[in-house]
PDB file of C-alpha atoms in Angstrom:
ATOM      1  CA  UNK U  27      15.752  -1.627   6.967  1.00 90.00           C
ATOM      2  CA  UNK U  28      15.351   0.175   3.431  1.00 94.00           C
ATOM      3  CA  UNK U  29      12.764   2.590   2.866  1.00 94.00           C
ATOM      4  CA  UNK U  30      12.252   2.455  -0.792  1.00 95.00           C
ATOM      5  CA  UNK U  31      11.224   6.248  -2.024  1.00 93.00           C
ATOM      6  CA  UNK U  32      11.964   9.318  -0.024  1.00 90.00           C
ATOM      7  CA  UNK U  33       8.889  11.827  -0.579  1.00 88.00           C
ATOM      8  CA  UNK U  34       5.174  12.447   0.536  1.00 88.00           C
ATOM      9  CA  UNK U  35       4.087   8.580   1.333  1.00 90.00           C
ATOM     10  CA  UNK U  36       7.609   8.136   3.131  1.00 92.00           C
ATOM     11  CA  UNK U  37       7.036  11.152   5.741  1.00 92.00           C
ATOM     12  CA  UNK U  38       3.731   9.100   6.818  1.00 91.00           C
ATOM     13  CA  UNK U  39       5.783   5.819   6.909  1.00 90.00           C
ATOM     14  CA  UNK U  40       8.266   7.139   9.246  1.00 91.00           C
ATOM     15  CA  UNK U  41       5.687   7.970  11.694  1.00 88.00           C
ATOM     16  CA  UNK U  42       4.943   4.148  12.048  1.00 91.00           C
ATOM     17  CA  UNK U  43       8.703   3.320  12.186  1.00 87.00           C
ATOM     18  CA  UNK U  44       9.348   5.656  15.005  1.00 86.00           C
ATOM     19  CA  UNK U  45       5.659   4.328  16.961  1.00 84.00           C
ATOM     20  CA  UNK U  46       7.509   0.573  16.510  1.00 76.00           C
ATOM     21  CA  UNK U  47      10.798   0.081  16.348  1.00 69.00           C
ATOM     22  CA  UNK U  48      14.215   1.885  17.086  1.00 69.00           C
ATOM     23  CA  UNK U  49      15.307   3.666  13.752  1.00 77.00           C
ATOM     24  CA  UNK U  50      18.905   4.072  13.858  1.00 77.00           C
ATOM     25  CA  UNK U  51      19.113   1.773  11.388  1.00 83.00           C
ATOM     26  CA  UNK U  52      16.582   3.086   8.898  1.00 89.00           C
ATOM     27  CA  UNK U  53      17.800   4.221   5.260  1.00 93.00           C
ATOM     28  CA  UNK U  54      15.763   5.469   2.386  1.00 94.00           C
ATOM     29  CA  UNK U  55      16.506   4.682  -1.183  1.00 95.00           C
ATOM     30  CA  UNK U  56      15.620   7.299  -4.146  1.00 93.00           C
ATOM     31  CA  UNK U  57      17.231   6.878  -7.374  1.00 90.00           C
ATOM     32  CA  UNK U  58      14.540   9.731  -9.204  1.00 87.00           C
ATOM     33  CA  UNK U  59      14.947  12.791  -7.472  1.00 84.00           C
ATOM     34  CA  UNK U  60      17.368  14.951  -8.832  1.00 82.00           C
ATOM     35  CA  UNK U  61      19.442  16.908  -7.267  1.00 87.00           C
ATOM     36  CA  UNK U  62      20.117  13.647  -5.276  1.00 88.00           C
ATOM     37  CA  UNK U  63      19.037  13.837  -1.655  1.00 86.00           C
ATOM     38  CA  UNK U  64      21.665  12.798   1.028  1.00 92.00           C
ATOM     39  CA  UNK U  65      19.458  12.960   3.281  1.00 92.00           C
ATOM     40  CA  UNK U  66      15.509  12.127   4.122  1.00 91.00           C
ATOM     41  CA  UNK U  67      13.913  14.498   6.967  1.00 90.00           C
ATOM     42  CA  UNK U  68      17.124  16.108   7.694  1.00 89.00           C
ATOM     43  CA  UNK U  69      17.971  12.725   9.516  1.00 90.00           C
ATOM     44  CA  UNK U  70      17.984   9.805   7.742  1.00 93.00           C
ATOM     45  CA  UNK U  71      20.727   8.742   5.180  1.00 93.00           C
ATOM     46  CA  UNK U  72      19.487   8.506   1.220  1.00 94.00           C
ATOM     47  CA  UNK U  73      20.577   6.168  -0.968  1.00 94.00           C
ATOM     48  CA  UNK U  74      20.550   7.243  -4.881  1.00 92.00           C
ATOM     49  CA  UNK U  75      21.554   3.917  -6.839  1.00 92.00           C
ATOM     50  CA  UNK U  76      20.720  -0.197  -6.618  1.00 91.00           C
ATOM     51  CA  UNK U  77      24.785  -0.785  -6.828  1.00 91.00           C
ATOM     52  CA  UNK U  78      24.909   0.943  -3.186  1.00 92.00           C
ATOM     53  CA  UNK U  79      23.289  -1.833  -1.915  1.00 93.00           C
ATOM     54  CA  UNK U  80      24.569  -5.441  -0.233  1.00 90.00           C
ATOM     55  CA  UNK U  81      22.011  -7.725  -1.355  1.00 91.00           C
ATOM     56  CA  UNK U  82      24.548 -10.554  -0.347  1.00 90.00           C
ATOM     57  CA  UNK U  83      23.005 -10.037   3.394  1.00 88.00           C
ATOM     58  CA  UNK U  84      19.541 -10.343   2.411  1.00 88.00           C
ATOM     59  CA  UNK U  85      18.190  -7.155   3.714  1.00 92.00           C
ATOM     60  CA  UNK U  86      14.786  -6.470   4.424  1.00 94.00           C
ATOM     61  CA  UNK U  87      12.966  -3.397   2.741  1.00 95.00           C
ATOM     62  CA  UNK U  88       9.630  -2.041   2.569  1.00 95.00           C
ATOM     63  CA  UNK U  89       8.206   0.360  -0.081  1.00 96.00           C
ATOM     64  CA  UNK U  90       6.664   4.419   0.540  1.00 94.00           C
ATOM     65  CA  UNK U  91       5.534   4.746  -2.848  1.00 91.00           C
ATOM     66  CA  UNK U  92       1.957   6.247  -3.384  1.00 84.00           C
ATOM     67  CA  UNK U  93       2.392   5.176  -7.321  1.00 86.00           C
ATOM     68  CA  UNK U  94       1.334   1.379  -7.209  1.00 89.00           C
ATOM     69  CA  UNK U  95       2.568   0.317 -10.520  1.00 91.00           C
ATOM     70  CA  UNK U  96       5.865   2.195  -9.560  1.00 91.00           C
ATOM     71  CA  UNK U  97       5.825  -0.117  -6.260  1.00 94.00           C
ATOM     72  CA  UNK U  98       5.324  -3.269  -7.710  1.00 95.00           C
ATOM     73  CA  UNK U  99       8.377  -2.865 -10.310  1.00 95.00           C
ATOM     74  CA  UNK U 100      10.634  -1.320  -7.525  1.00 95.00           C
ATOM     75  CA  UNK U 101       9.585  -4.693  -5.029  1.00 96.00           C
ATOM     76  CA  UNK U 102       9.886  -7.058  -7.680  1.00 96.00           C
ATOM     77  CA  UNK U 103      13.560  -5.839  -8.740  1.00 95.00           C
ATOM     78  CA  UNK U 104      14.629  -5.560  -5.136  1.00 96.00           C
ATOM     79  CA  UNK U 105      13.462  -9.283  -4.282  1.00 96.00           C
ATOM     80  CA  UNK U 106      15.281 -10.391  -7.210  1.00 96.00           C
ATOM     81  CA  UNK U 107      18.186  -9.132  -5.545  1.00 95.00           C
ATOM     82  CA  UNK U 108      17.855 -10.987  -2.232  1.00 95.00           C
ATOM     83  CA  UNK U 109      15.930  -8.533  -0.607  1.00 96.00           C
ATOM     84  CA  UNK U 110      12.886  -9.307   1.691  1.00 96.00           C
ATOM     85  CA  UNK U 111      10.259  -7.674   1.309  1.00 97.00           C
ATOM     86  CA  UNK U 112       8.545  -6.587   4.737  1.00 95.00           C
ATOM     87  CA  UNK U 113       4.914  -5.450   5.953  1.00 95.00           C
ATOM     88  CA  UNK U 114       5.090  -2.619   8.038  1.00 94.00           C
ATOM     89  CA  UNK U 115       1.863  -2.118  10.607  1.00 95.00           C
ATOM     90  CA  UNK U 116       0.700   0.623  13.062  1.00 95.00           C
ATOM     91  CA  UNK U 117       0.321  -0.044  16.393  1.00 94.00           C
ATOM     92  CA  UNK U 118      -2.771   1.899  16.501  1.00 95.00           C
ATOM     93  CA  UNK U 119      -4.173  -0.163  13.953  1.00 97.00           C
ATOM     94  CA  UNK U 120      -7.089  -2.686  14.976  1.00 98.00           C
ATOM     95  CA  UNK U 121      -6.641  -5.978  13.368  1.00 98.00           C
ATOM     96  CA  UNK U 122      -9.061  -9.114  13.798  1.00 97.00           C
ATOM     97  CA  UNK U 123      -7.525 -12.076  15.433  1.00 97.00           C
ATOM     98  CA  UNK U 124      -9.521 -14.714  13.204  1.00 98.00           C
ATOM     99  CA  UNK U 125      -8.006 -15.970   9.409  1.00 98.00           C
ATOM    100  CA  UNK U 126      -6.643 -13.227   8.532  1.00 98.00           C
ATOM    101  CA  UNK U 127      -3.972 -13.368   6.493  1.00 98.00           C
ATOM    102  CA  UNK U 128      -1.821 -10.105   5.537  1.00 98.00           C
ATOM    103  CA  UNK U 129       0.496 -10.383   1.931  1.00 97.00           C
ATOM    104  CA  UNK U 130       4.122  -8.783   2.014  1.00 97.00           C
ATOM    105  CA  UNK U 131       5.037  -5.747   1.621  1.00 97.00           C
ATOM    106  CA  UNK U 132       1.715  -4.400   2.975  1.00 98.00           C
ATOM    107  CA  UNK U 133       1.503  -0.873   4.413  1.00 97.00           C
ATOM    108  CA  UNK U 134      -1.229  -0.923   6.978  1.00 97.00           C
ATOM    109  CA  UNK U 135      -1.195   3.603   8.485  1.00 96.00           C
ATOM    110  CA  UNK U 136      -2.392   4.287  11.865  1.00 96.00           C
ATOM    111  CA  UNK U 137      -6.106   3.960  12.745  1.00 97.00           C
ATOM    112  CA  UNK U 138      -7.027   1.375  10.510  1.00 98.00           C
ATOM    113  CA  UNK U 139      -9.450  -1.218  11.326  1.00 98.00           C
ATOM    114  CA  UNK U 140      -9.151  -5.023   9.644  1.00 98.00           C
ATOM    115  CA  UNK U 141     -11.928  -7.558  10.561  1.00 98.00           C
ATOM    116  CA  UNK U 142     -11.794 -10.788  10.709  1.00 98.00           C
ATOM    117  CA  UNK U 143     -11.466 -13.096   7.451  1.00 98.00           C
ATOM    118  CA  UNK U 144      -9.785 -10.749   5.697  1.00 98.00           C
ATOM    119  CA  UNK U 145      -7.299 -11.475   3.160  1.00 98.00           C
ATOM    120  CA  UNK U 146      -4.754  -8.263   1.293  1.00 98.00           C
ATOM    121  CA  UNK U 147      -1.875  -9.028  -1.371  1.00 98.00           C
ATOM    122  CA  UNK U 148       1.039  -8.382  -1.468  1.00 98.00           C
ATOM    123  CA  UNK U 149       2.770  -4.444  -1.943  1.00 97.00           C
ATOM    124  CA  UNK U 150      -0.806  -3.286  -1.406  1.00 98.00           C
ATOM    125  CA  UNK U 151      -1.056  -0.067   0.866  1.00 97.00           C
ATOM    126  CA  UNK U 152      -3.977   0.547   3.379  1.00 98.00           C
ATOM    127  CA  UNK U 153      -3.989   4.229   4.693  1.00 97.00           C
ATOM    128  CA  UNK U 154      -4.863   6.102   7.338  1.00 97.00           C
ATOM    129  CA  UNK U 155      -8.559   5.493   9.024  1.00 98.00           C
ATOM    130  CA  UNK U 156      -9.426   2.921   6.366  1.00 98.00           C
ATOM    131  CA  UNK U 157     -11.777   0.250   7.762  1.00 98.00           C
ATOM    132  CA  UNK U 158     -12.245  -3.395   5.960  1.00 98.00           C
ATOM    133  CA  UNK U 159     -14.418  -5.206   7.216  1.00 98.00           C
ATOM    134  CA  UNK U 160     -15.018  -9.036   7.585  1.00 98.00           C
ATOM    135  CA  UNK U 161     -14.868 -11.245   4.698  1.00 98.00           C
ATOM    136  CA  UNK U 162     -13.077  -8.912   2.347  1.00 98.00           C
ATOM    137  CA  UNK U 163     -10.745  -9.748  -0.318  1.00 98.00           C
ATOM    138  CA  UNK U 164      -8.242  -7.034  -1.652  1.00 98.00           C
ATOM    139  CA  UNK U 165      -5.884  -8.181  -4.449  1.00 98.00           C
ATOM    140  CA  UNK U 166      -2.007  -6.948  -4.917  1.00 98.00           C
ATOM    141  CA  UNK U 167      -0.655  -3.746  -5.096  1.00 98.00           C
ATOM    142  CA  UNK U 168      -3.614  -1.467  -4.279  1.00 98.00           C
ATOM    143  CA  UNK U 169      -4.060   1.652  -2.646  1.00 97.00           C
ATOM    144  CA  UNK U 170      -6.839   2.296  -0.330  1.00 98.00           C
ATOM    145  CA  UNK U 171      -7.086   5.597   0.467  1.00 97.00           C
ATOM    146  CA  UNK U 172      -7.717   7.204   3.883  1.00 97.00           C
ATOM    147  CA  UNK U 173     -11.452   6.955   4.859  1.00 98.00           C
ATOM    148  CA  UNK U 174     -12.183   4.160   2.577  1.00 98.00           C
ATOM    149  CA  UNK U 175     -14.770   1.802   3.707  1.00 98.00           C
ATOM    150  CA  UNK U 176     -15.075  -1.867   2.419  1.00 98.00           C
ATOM    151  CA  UNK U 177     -17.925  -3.042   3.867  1.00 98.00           C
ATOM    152  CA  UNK U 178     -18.551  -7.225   4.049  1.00 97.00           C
ATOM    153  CA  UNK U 179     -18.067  -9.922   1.037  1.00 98.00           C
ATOM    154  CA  UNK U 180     -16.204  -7.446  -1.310  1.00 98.00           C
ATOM    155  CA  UNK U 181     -13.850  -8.081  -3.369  1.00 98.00           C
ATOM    156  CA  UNK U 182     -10.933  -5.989  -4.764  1.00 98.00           C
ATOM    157  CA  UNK U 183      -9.087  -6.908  -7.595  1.00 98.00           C
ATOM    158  CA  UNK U 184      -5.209  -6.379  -8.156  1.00 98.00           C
ATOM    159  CA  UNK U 185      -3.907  -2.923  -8.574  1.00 97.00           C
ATOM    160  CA  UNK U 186      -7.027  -1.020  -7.690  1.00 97.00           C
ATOM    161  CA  UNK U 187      -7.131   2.528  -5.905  1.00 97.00           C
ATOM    162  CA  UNK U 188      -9.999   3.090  -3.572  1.00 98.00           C
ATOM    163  CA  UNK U 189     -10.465   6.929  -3.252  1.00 98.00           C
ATOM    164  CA  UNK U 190     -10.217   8.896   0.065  1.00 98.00           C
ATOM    165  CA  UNK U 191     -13.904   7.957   1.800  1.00 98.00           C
ATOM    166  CA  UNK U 192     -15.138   6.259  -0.517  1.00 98.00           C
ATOM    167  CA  UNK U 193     -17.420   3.239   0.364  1.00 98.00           C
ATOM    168  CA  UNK U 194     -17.863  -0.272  -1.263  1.00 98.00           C
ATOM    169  CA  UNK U 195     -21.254  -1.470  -0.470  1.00 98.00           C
ATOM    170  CA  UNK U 196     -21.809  -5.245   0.976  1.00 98.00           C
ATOM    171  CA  UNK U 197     -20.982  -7.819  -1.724  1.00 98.00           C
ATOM    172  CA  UNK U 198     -19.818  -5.512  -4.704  1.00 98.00           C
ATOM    173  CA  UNK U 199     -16.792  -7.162  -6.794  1.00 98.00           C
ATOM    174  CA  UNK U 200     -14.735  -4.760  -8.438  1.00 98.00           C
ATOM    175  CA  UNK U 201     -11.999  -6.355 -11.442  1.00 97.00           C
ATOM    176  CA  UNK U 202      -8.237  -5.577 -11.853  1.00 97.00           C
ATOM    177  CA  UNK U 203      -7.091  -1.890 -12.506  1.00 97.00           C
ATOM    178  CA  UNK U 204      -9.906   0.098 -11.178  1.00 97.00           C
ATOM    179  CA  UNK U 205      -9.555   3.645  -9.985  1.00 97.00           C
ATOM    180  CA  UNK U 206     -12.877   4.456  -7.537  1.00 98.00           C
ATOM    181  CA  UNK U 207     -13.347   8.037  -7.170  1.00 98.00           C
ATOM    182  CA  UNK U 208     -12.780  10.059  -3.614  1.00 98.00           C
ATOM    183  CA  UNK U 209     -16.259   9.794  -1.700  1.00 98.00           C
ATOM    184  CA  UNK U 210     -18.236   7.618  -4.525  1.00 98.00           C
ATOM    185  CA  UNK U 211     -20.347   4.879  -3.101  1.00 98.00           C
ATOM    186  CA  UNK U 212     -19.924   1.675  -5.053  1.00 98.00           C
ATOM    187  CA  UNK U 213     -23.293  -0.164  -5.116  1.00 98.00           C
ATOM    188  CA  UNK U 214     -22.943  -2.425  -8.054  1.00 97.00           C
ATOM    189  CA  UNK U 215     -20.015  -4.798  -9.832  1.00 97.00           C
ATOM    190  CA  UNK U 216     -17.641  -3.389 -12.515  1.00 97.00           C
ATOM    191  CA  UNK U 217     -14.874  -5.207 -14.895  1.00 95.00           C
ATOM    192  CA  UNK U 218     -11.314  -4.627 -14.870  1.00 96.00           C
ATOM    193  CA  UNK U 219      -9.961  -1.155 -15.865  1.00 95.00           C
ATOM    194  CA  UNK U 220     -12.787   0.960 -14.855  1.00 96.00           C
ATOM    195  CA  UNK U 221     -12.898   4.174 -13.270  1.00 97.00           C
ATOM    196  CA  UNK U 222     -15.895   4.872 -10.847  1.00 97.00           C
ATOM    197  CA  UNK U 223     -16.891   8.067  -9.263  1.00 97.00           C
ATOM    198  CA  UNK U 224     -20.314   9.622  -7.886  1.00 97.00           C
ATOM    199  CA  UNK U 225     -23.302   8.839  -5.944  1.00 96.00           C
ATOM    200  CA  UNK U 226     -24.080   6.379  -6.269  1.00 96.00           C
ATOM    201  CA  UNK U 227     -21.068   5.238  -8.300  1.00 94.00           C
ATOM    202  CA  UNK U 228     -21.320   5.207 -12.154  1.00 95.00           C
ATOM    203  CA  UNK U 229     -18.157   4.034 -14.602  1.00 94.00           C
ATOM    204  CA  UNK U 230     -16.936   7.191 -16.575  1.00 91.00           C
ATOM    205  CA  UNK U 231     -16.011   4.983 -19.442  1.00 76.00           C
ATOM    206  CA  UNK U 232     -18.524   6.131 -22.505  1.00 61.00           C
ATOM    207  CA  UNK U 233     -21.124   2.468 -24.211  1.00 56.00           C
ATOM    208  CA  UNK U 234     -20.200   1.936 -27.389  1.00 49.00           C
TER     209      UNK U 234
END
């Protein structure tokens, strides 16, 4: 398995790995950081460029990068490749049993609760403590931060980050490209590319 990125989201990725499955074969893969890392944690080999790679046996990678647009690009080039993209999921997480249906690439930390009917796209990351609950829709590549609470009927659009503790009230619909502030309570709808924060939530963007 490839770990793609090999900095702060990574170190809280490897604590899943190690909960779920045997890690000798775990590599990382960071083609930014300069000087180049050999290795991640003092333990884990780096890779530093795409051409190290043997796409030609289809391997399976999953993404530890906090930076959503950064993860979709990154997925989308190594599945173009032959690579499969995989969901990686904490056995301490709480998951509903009941039509729930989990995108790849998804990140799900430990502690997190899912409800039933729940649907989350692909590449989207759902940190530690989060808690969805039933009948929730969350688009691609979003980050929901630890704490966040998405309470019933909501719906997330694609590439939206969800603050640490904040909370989306019943039946709120939020667009594409939002950014909700840490701890704001989202009581109303709001279009794509808006950024909430407060209590209750109000959209920083100025009426014209």
């Amino acid at each position: 398995m490839i770990i793609i990125g090999a900095s702060g989201h990574a170190k809280d990725l490897v604590l899943v790995f190690e909960e779920i499955e045997n890690t000798n074969d775990l590599v990382f893969f960071d083609d930014v950081t300069l000087p180049k890392p050999s290795f991640f944690l003092e333990k884990y080999t780096v890779l530093n460029s795409f051409e190290e790679i043997d796409f030609t046996s289809s391997p399976s990678f999953a993404t530890a990068l906090g930076d959503s647009p950064s993860r979709r690009l990154i997925a989308e080039k190594f599945m173009k490749a032959g690579g499969i993209y995989k969901s990686i999921v904490s056995k301490t997480a709480i998951i509903g049993n009941h039509n729930v249906k989990i995108g790849k690439g998804v990140n799900i930390l430990p502690k997190v609760i899912i409800s039933n009917c729940v649907s989350i796209g692909e590449g989207t990351l759902v940190n530690t403590s989060a808690q969805i609950h039933h009948d929730v829709t969350v688009g691609e590549y979003c980050d929901i931060s630890p704490g966040a609470l998405l309470l019933g009927y909501v719906k997330i659009g694609n590439n939206c980050s969800i603050g640490a503790g904040a909370i989306i009230c019943p039946r709120v619909t939020l667009g594409d490209n939002i950014t909700v502030g840490a701890g704001a309570v989202v009581v109303n709808d709001y279009p794509d590319k808006t950024t909430i924060v407060g209590i209750p939530a109000k959209s920083t963007q100025k009426k014209e």
